[in-house]
CSV table of C-alpha atoms in Angstrom, one decimal:
chain,number,residue,atom,x,y,z
A,9,MET,CA,0.0,0.0,0.0
A,10,ALA,CA,1.1,3.6,-0.7
A,11,SER,CA,2.3,5.5,2.4
A,12,ALA,CA,0.2,8.5,3.5
A,13,ALA,CA,3.3,10.4,4.6
A,14,ARG,CA,5.6,10.3,1.7
A,15,VAL,CA,8.1,13.1,1.4
A,16,ASP,CA,10.6,14.0,-1.3
A,17,LEU,CA,14.4,14.3,-0.9
A,18,ASP,CA,14.0,17.8,0.5
A,19,GLY,CA,11.4,16.8,3.1
A,20,ARG,CA,8.3,18.2,1.2
A,21,PRO,CA,5.1,16.2,1.2
A,22,ILE,CA,4.7,14.3,-2.2
A,23,GLN,CA,1.3,15.2,-3.8
A,24,PRO,CA,-0.5,12.6,-6.0
A,25,ILE,CA,0.0,13.2,-9.7
A,26,THR,CA,-1.4,11.7,-12.9
A,27,ILE,CA,1.2,10.2,-15.2
A,28,CYS,CA,0.8,9.5,-18.9
A,29,MET,CA,3.1,6.5,-19.5
A,30,ILE,CA,3.7,5.8,-23.2
A,31,GLY,CA,5.1,2.3,-23.6
A,32,ALA,CA,3.6,1.2,-20.3
A,33,GLY,CA,3.1,-2.4,-21.6
A,34,GLY,CA,6.8,-3.1,-22.1
A,35,PHE,CA,9.6,-4.4,-20.0
A,36,ILE,CA,10.5,-1.1,-18.2
A,37,GLY,CA,6.9,0.2,-18.2
A,38,SER,CA,5.5,-2.9,-16.5
A,39,HIS,CA,8.0,-2.7,-13.7
A,40,LEU,CA,7.5,1.0,-13.3
A,41,CYS,CA,3.7,0.6,-13.2
A,42,GLU,CA,4.1,-2.1,-10.5
A,43,LYS,CA,6.2,0.2,-8.4
A,44,ILE,CA,3.9,3.2,-8.8
A,45,MET,CA,0.8,1.2,-7.9
A,46,ALA,CA,2.4,-0.6,-4.9
A,47,GLU,CA,4.3,2.3,-3.3
A,48,THR,CA,2.7,5.6,-4.3
A,49,PRO,CA,-0.6,7.4,-4.5
A,50,HIS,CA,-0.1,8.4,-8.2
A,51,SER,CA,-2.4,7.5,-11.1
A,52,VAL,CA,-1.2,6.1,-14.5
A,53,LEU,CA,-2.7,6.5,-17.9
A,54,ALA,CA,-1.0,3.4,-19.4
A,55,VAL,CA,-0.6,3.9,-23.2
A,56,ASP,CA,0.6,1.0,-25.4
A,57,VAL,CA,-0.6,-1.3,-28.2
A,58,TYR,CA,-0.2,-4.4,-25.9
A,59,ASN,CA,-0.9,-4.9,-22.2
A,60,ASP,CA,0.2,-8.5,-21.6
A,61,LYS,CA,3.0,-7.5,-19.2
A,62,ILE,CA,0.7,-5.3,-17.1
A,63,ARG,CA,-2.5,-7.4,-17.3
A,64,HIS,CA,-2.0,-8.5,-13.7
A,65,LEU,CA,-2.3,-4.9,-12.6
A,66,LEU,CA,-5.5,-4.3,-14.6
A,67,GLU,CA,-7.5,-7.6,-14.0
A,68,PRO,CA,-9.7,-8.5,-12.4
A,69,GLU,CA,-11.2,-5.0,-12.4
A,70,GLY,CA,-11.8,-3.7,-8.9
A,71,ALA,CA,-9.9,-6.5,-7.2
A,72,HIS,CA,-6.7,-4.5,-6.3
A,73,ALA,CA,-5.9,-1.8,-3.8
A,74,TRP,CA,-4.9,0.4,-6.7
A,75,SER,CA,-8.0,-0.2,-8.8
A,76,GLY,CA,-9.1,3.1,-10.4
A,77,ARG,CA,-5.5,4.4,-10.4
A,78,ILE,CA,-4.4,2.7,-13.6
A,79,GLN,CA,-6.2,2.9,-16.9
A,80,PHE,CA,-5.1,1.2,-20.1
A,81,HIS,CA,-5.4,3.1,-23.4
A,82,ARG,CA,-4.7,0.9,-26.4
A,83,LEU,CA,-3.3,3.3,-29.0
A,84,ASN,CA,-0.4,3.7,-31.4
A,85,ILE,CA,1.2,7.1,-31.0
A,86,LYS,CA,2.0,7.3,-34.7
A,87,HIS,CA,-1.5,8.1,-35.7
A,88,ASP,CA,-3.9,8.6,-32.9
A,89,SER,CA,-5.5,12.0,-32.1
A,90,ARG,CA,-6.2,10.9,-28.5
A,91,LEU,CA,-2.6,11.2,-27.5
A,92,GLU,CA,-2.6,14.9,-26.9
A,93,GLY,CA,-5.8,14.6,-24.8
A,94,LEU,CA,-4.1,12.1,-22.5
A,95,ILE,CA,-1.0,14.3,-22.2
A,96,LYS,CA,-3.3,17.3,-21.3
A,97,MET,CA,-5.0,15.2,-18.6
A,98,SER,CA,-1.6,14.4,-17.0
A,99,ASP,CA,0.9,16.2,-14.8
A,100,LEU,CA,3.8,14.2,-16.2
A,101,THR,CA,4.5,12.2,-19.4
A,102,ILE,CA,7.0,9.4,-19.5
A,103,ASN,CA,8.0,8.3,-23.0
A,104,LEU,CA,9.3,4.7,-23.1
A,105,ALA,CA,8.2,3.9,-26.7
A,106,ALA,CA,11.0,2.8,-28.9
A,107,ILE,CA,12.5,0.2,-31.2
A,108,CYS,CA,15.5,-0.8,-29.1
A,109,THR,CA,16.7,-4.2,-30.4
A,110,PRO,CA,20.2,-4.2,-32.1
A,111,ALA,CA,19.1,-6.8,-34.7
A,112,ASP,CA,16.6,-4.2,-36.0
A,113,TYR,CA,19.0,-1.4,-36.4
A,114,ASN,CA,20.6,-3.0,-39.4
A,115,THR,CA,17.5,-4.7,-40.9
A,116,ARG,CA,14.9,-2.0,-40.2
A,117,PRO,CA,16.8,1.3,-40.1
A,118,LEU,CA,13.9,3.3,-41.4
A,119,ASP,CA,11.5,1.9,-38.7
A,120,THR,CA,14.2,2.5,-36.1
A,121,ILE,CA,14.7,6.1,-37.1
A,122,TYR,CA,11.0,6.8,-37.3
A,123,SER,CA,10.2,5.1,-34.0
A,124,ASN,CA,12.9,6.8,-32.0
A,125,PHE,CA,12.8,10.3,-33.6
A,126,ILE,CA,9.8,11.0,-35.8
A,127,ASP,CA,7.2,9.3,-33.6
A,128,ALA,CA,8.6,11.0,-30.5
A,129,LEU,CA,8.2,14.5,-32.0
A,130,PRO,CA,4.4,14.9,-31.2
A,131,VAL,CA,5.1,13.8,-27.6
A,132,VAL,CA,7.7,16.5,-27.1
A,133,LYS,CA,5.5,19.0,-28.9
A,134,TYR,CA,2.3,18.3,-26.8
A,135,CYS,CA,4.3,18.5,-23.6
A,136,SER,CA,5.9,21.8,-24.5
A,137,GLU,CA,2.7,23.4,-25.8
A,138,ASN,CA,0.6,22.3,-22.8
A,139,GLY,CA,3.2,23.1,-20.1
A,140,LYS,CA,3.6,19.4,-19.1
A,141,ARG,CA,6.7,17.8,-17.6
A,142,LEU,CA,8.4,15.1,-19.7
A,143,ILE,CA,10.7,12.2,-18.7
A,144,HIS,CA,12.1,10.9,-21.9
A,145,PHE,CA,13.9,7.5,-22.1
A,146,SER,CA,17.0,7.7,-24.3
A,147,THR,CA,19.9,5.2,-24.4
A,148,CYS,CA,23.5,4.8,-23.4
A,149,GLU,CA,24.1,4.2,-27.1
A,150,VAL,CA,24.0,8.0,-27.7
A,151,TYR,CA,27.7,8.0,-26.6
A,152,GLY,CA,28.6,5.7,-29.5
A,153,LYS,CA,32.3,4.7,-29.3
A,154,THR,CA,34.7,5.6,-26.6
A,155,ILE,CA,37.7,7.9,-27.2
A,156,GLY,CA,39.9,5.0,-26.1
A,157,SER,CA,38.6,2.8,-28.9
A,158,PHE,CA,40.6,4.9,-31.4
A,159,LEU,CA,43.9,4.2,-29.7
A,160,PRO,CA,46.0,1.1,-30.4
A,161,LYS,CA,44.8,-1.9,-28.5
A,162,ASP,CA,48.0,-2.0,-26.3
A,163,HIS,CA,48.1,1.7,-25.7
A,164,PRO,CA,48.3,2.4,-21.9
A,165,LEU,CA,45.8,5.3,-22.1
A,166,ARG,CA,43.0,2.9,-23.0
A,167,LYS,CA,43.0,1.9,-19.3
A,168,GLU,CA,42.6,5.5,-18.1
A,169,PRO,CA,39.0,6.3,-17.0
A,170,GLU,CA,38.8,9.6,-18.9
A,171,PHE,CA,39.2,7.6,-22.2
A,172,TYR,CA,36.2,5.2,-21.6
A,173,VAL,CA,34.0,6.4,-18.6
A,174,LEU,CA,30.9,8.1,-20.1
A,175,LYS,CA,29.8,11.4,-18.6
A,176,GLU,CA,26.5,13.1,-19.4
A,177,ASP,CA,27.9,16.6,-19.5
A,178,GLU,CA,31.3,16.0,-21.0
A,179,SER,CA,31.6,12.8,-23.1
A,180,PRO,CA,31.4,13.3,-26.9
A,181,CYS,CA,29.0,11.2,-29.0
A,182,ILE,CA,31.1,9.4,-31.6
A,183,PHE,CA,29.4,7.2,-34.2
A,184,GLY,CA,30.5,5.1,-37.1
A,185,SER,CA,30.3,5.8,-40.8
A,186,ILE,CA,26.9,6.3,-42.5
A,187,GLU,CA,26.9,2.8,-44.1
A,188,LYS,CA,27.1,1.3,-40.6
A,189,GLN,CA,23.4,1.4,-40.1
A,190,ARG,CA,23.7,0.0,-36.6
A,191,TRP,CA,24.1,3.7,-35.6
A,192,SER,CA,20.6,4.6,-36.9
A,193,TYR,CA,19.2,4.0,-33.4
A,194,ALA,CA,21.8,6.1,-31.6
A,195,CYS,CA,21.6,9.0,-34.0
A,196,ALA,CA,17.8,9.1,-33.8
A,197,LYS,CA,18.0,9.0,-30.0
A,198,GLN,CA,20.6,11.7,-29.9
A,199,LEU,CA,18.6,14.0,-32.2
A,200,ILE,CA,15.5,13.7,-30.1
A,201,GLU,CA,17.6,14.5,-27.0
A,202,ARG,CA,18.9,17.6,-28.7
A,203,LEU,CA,15.3,18.6,-29.6
A,204,ILE,CA,14.1,18.1,-26.1
A,205,TYR,CA,17.1,20.1,-24.7
A,206,ALA,CA,16.3,22.9,-27.2
A,207,GLU,CA,12.6,23.0,-26.2
A,208,GLY,CA,13.8,23.4,-22.6
A,209,ALA,CA,16.1,26.2,-23.6
A,210,GLU,CA,13.8,28.1,-25.9
A,211,ASN,CA,10.3,27.3,-24.7
A,212,GLY,CA,10.7,26.3,-21.0
A,213,LEU,CA,9.9,22.6,-21.4
A,214,GLU,CA,10.5,20.9,-18.0
A,215,PHE,CA,12.3,17.7,-19.0
A,216,THR,CA,14.5,14.8,-17.7
A,217,ILE,CA,16.4,12.5,-20.0
A,218,VAL,CA,17.2,9.0,-18.9
A,219,ARG,CA,20.1,7.1,-20.4
A,220,PRO,CA,19.7,3.4,-19.4
A,221,PHE,CA,22.8,1.2,-19.3
A,222,ASN,CA,21.6,-2.4,-20.0
A,223,TRP,CA,18.7,-2.7,-17.6
A,224,ILE,CA,17.9,-6.4,-17.2
A,225,GLY,CA,15.4,-8.5,-15.3
A,226,PRO,CA,12.1,-10.5,-15.6
A,227,ARG,CA,9.9,-9.8,-18.6
A,228,MET,CA,12.7,-8.4,-20.7
A,229,ASP,CA,12.1,-8.7,-24.4
A,230,PHE,CA,10.8,-12.1,-25.6
A,231,ILE,CA,11.7,-15.7,-26.3
A,232,PRO,CA,11.6,-16.4,-30.0
A,233,GLY,CA,8.8,-18.7,-31.0
A,234,ILE,CA,7.1,-18.6,-27.6
A,235,ASP,CA,6.0,-15.0,-27.0
A,236,GLY,CA,7.7,-13.4,-29.9
A,237,PRO,CA,8.4,-14.1,-33.6
A,238,SER,CA,10.4,-17.3,-34.3
A,239,GLU,CA,12.8,-15.3,-36.5
A,240,GLY,CA,13.2,-12.5,-33.9
A,241,VAL,CA,16.6,-11.7,-32.4
A,242,PRO,CA,16.1,-10.1,-28.9
A,243,ARG,CA,18.8,-8.3,-26.9
A,244,VAL,CA,21.7,-10.2,-25.3
A,245,LEU,CA,20.1,-11.4,-22.1
A,246,ALA,CA,17.0,-12.8,-23.8
A,247,CYS,CA,19.1,-14.2,-26.6
A,248,PHE,CA,21.3,-16.1,-24.2
A,249,SER,CA,18.3,-17.1,-22.1
A,250,ASN,CA,16.7,-18.6,-25.3
A,251,ASN,CA,19.9,-20.6,-26.0
A,252,LEU,CA,20.0,-21.9,-22.4
A,253,LEU,CA,16.3,-22.8,-22.3
A,254,ARG,CA,16.7,-24.8,-25.6
A,255,GLY,CA,20.0,-26.5,-24.6
A,256,GLU,CA,21.9,-24.7,-27.3
A,257,PRO,CA,25.4,-23.1,-27.2
A,258,LEU,CA,25.3,-19.3,-26.6
A,259,LYS,CA,26.4,-17.4,-29.7
A,260,LEU,CA,29.2,-14.9,-29.0
A,261,VAL,CA,29.3,-12.1,-31.6
A,262,ASP,CA,32.9,-11.4,-32.7
A,263,GLY,CA,34.1,-13.4,-29.8
A,264,GLY,CA,32.1,-11.6,-27.1
A,265,GLN,CA,34.9,-9.1,-26.4
A,266,SER,CA,32.7,-6.0,-26.0
A,267,GLN,CA,32.5,-4.8,-22.4
A,268,ARG,CA,29.2,-3.8,-20.8
A,269,THR,CA,27.7,-3.0,-17.5
A,270,PHE,CA,24.3,-4.4,-16.3
A,271,VAL,CA,21.9,-3.1,-13.7
A,272,TYR,CA,18.9,-4.8,-12.2
A,273,ILE,CA,15.5,-3.5,-13.3
A,274,LYS,CA,14.3,-3.1,-9.8
A,275,ASP,CA,17.3,-0.9,-8.8
A,276,ALA,CA,16.8,1.2,-12.0
A,277,ILE,CA,13.1,1.7,-11.3
A,278,GLU,CA,14.0,3.2,-7.9
A,279,ALA,CA,16.0,5.8,-9.8
A,280,VAL,CA,13.1,6.6,-12.0
A,281,LEU,CA,10.7,7.0,-9.1
A,282,LEU,CA,13.2,9.5,-7.5
A,283,MET,CA,13.1,11.5,-10.8
A,284,ILE,CA,9.3,11.4,-10.8
A,285,GLU,CA,8.9,12.6,-7.2
A,286,ASN,CA,11.8,15.1,-7.1
A,287,PRO,CA,11.2,17.4,-10.1
A,288,GLU,CA,13.2,20.3,-8.8
A,289,ARG,CA,16.3,18.1,-8.6
A,290,ALA,CA,15.6,16.2,-11.9
A,291,ASN,CA,14.3,18.9,-14.3
A,292,GLY,CA,16.8,19.9,-17.0
A,293,GLN,CA,19.0,16.9,-16.1
A,294,ILE,CA,20.4,14.0,-18.2
A,295,PHE,CA,21.0,10.9,-16.0
A,296,ASN,CA,23.1,7.8,-16.7
A,297,VAL,CA,21.3,4.9,-14.9
A,298,GLY,CA,23.6,1.9,-14.7
A,299,ASN,CA,25.9,-0.1,-12.4
A,300,PRO,CA,29.6,0.3,-13.2
A,301,ASN,CA,30.3,-2.4,-10.6
A,302,ASN,CA,28.7,-5.0,-12.8
A,303,GLU,CA,31.1,-4.7,-15.7
A,304,VAL,CA,31.9,-7.8,-17.8
A,305,THR,CA,32.7,-8.8,-21.3
A,306,VAL,CA,29.9,-10.4,-23.2
A,307,ARG,CA,31.9,-13.7,-23.1
A,308,GLN,CA,32.1,-13.4,-19.3
A,309,LEU,CA,28.3,-12.7,-19.2
A,310,ALA,CA,27.7,-15.9,-21.2
A,311,GLU,CA,29.9,-17.9,-18.8
A,312,MET,CA,28.1,-16.5,-15.7
A,313,MET,CA,24.6,-17.1,-17.2
A,314,THR,CA,25.6,-20.7,-18.0
A,315,GLN,CA,26.6,-21.3,-14.4
A,316,VAL,CA,23.5,-19.6,-13.0
A,317,TYR,CA,21.1,-21.4,-15.3
A,318,SER,CA,22.6,-24.7,-14.4
A,319,LYS,CA,22.0,-23.8,-10.7
A,320,VAL,CA,18.4,-22.7,-11.1
A,321,SER,CA,17.3,-25.4,-13.6
A,322,GLY,CA,19.3,-28.4,-12.2
A,323,GLU,CA,20.5,-29.1,-15.7
A,324,SER,CA,24.2,-29.7,-16.5
A,325,PRO,CA,25.9,-27.2,-18.9
A,326,LEU,CA,26.8,-28.3,-22.4
A,327,ASP,CA,30.3,-29.6,-23.0
A,328,VAL,CA,30.7,-26.7,-25.5
A,329,PRO,CA,28.6,-23.9,-23.9
A,330,THR,CA,29.5,-21.1,-26.4
A,331,ILE,CA,30.3,-20.7,-30.1
A,332,ASP,CA,31.8,-17.7,-31.9
A,333,VAL,CA,29.9,-16.0,-34.8
A,334,SER,CA,30.8,-13.0,-36.8
A,335,SER,CA,28.7,-9.8,-36.5
A,336,LYS,CA,28.1,-10.0,-40.2
A,337,GLU,CA,26.7,-13.5,-39.9
A,338,PHE,CA,24.6,-12.6,-36.8
A,339,TYR,CA,23.4,-9.1,-37.5
A,340,GLY,CA,24.1,-8.7,-41.3
A,341,VAL,CA,26.1,-6.2,-43.2
A,342,GLY,CA,26.4,-2.7,-41.6
A,343,TYR,CA,26.8,-3.8,-38.0
A,344,ASP,CA,29.3,-1.9,-35.8
A,345,ASP,CA,29.7,-1.7,-32.1
A,346,SER,CA,31.3,0.2,-29.2
A,347,ASP,CA,34.0,-1.4,-27.2
A,348,LYS,CA,33.0,-0.3,-23.6
A,349,ARG,CA,30.1,1.4,-22.0
A,350,ILE,CA,30.8,2.4,-18.4
A,351,PRO,CA,28.6,5.1,-16.9
A,352,ASP,CA,29.8,7.9,-14.7
A,353,MET,CA,27.4,8.1,-11.8
A,354,THR,CA,28.3,11.5,-10.3
A,355,ILE,CA,25.3,13.5,-11.5
A,356,ILE,CA,22.6,11.0,-10.4
A,357,ASN,CA,24.3,10.4,-7.1
A,358,LYS,CA,24.6,14.2,-6.4
A,359,GLN,CA,21.1,15.1,-7.6
A,360,LEU,CA,19.1,12.1,-6.4
A,361,GLY,CA,21.4,10.2,-4.0
A,362,TRP,CA,20.8,7.0,-6.0
A,363,ASN,CA,23.2,4.1,-6.2
A,364,PRO,CA,22.5,0.6,-7.6
A,365,LYS,CA,22.6,-2.3,-5.1
A,366,THR,CA,22.2,-5.7,-6.8
A,367,SER,CA,25.3,-7.7,-7.9
A,368,LEU,CA,25.4,-9.2,-11.4
A,369,TRP,CA,25.2,-12.8,-10.0
A,370,ASP,CA,22.1,-11.9,-7.9
A,371,LEU,CA,20.3,-10.2,-10.8
A,372,LEU,CA,21.1,-13.0,-13.2
A,373,GLU,CA,19.8,-15.6,-10.6
A,374,SER,CA,16.6,-13.7,-10.2
A,375,THR,CA,16.1,-13.2,-13.9
A,376,LEU,CA,17.0,-16.7,-15.0
A,377,THR,CA,14.8,-18.2,-12.3
A,378,TYR,CA,11.9,-16.2,-13.8
A,379,GLN,CA,12.9,-17.3,-17.3
A,380,HIS,CA,13.1,-21.0,-16.4
A,381,ARG,CA,9.8,-20.9,-14.5
A,382,THR,CA,8.0,-19.0,-17.3
A,383,TYR,CA,9.3,-20.6,-20.4
A,384,ALA,CA,10.9,-24.0,-19.8
A,385,GLU,CA,7.8,-26.1,-20.3
A,386,ALA,CA,6.6,-24.1,-23.3
A,387,ILE,CA,9.9,-24.6,-25.0
A,388,LYS,CA,9.9,-28.3,-24.3
A,389,ARG,CA,6.4,-28.6,-25.9
A,390,SER,CA,7.5,-26.6,-28.9
A,391,ILE,CA,10.6,-28.7,-29.4
A,392,ALA,CA,8.5,-31.9,-29.0
A,393,LYS,CA,6.0,-30.9,-31.8
A,394,PRO,CA,6.4,-33.0,-34.9
A,395,VAL,CA,7.7,-31.2,-38.0
A,396,PRO,CA,5.0,-31.2,-40.8
A,397,SER,CA,6.1,-33.3,-43.8
A,398,SER,CA,6.4,-31.4,-47.1
């Protein structure tokens, strides 16, 4: 139940607000809706084309303590005149809508650019024109490649933090060449960030920009052929989960040498709630939200997930748990990547006092327990189905 005496970081009582959450039915949106319903007095106008991941919050109608505080509005923001009305009804709009799967950046660059820039334009416009606050979800990919990645591999400066730690207010955004369509996503996200920042500077839009660094946890993405397209390629955690569930080797793109940090979704949602309830500290800010303590190469992530899945499932790992594939083979022509993405946490710690808590092992154990419980039997049934004869 929501507390009756909630106060913000400066000791002021927190007043109930109405939030228009675009993309509420997705991975991040579903966890944020849960948090808001369970711990706050706020109301949510949940906007999405699907509601599978928040159905437990909506049904049965009238059966929950939060009934009446969350409404689902099924609409596509591309072409629905109702969107402006929902934003006008709200105190705050949170835009989570995006195409954010690396496999799509190469194969669907136009959809990627439209989804992340063109489709976001009306949201920014309606918030600015109607004096509504906006929390916009961007991506750590706006940083592109690190400065250190342009140095020789054995250069000692590659190990210096100023050459790879990413700072919201200092780090440049460095992308690959135009034919590397993998950067279509990052460019679109950066341009909408610049537009939002300009609306703030010229028209007084109150905004906060969130740059997530690999948020992972239950309900992330989909498992191909079970609750997503058979030919789909989700992000790395769901990709590896799918391999583990099917008893297949985990595919390491270009040897899995890229380095990443991972943060637990429940830790990250704590940061978002602080942004929601502390507008004076969050307005005009860009926040990295990640966990620099959970840094591994993708190969090390695969090894850890193999160990954790064996523990939660009781199944022995494969004799050959991983195989190497080229980025061209896995993603197609035009793929490119950044070497490291390590967030600097100074600004969010100073403004909101937030620090992540969950270790990589613990968040993988929680996530893979959910994946095994949710999908293992369905995958066994799908594998056991006879193949139709031609």
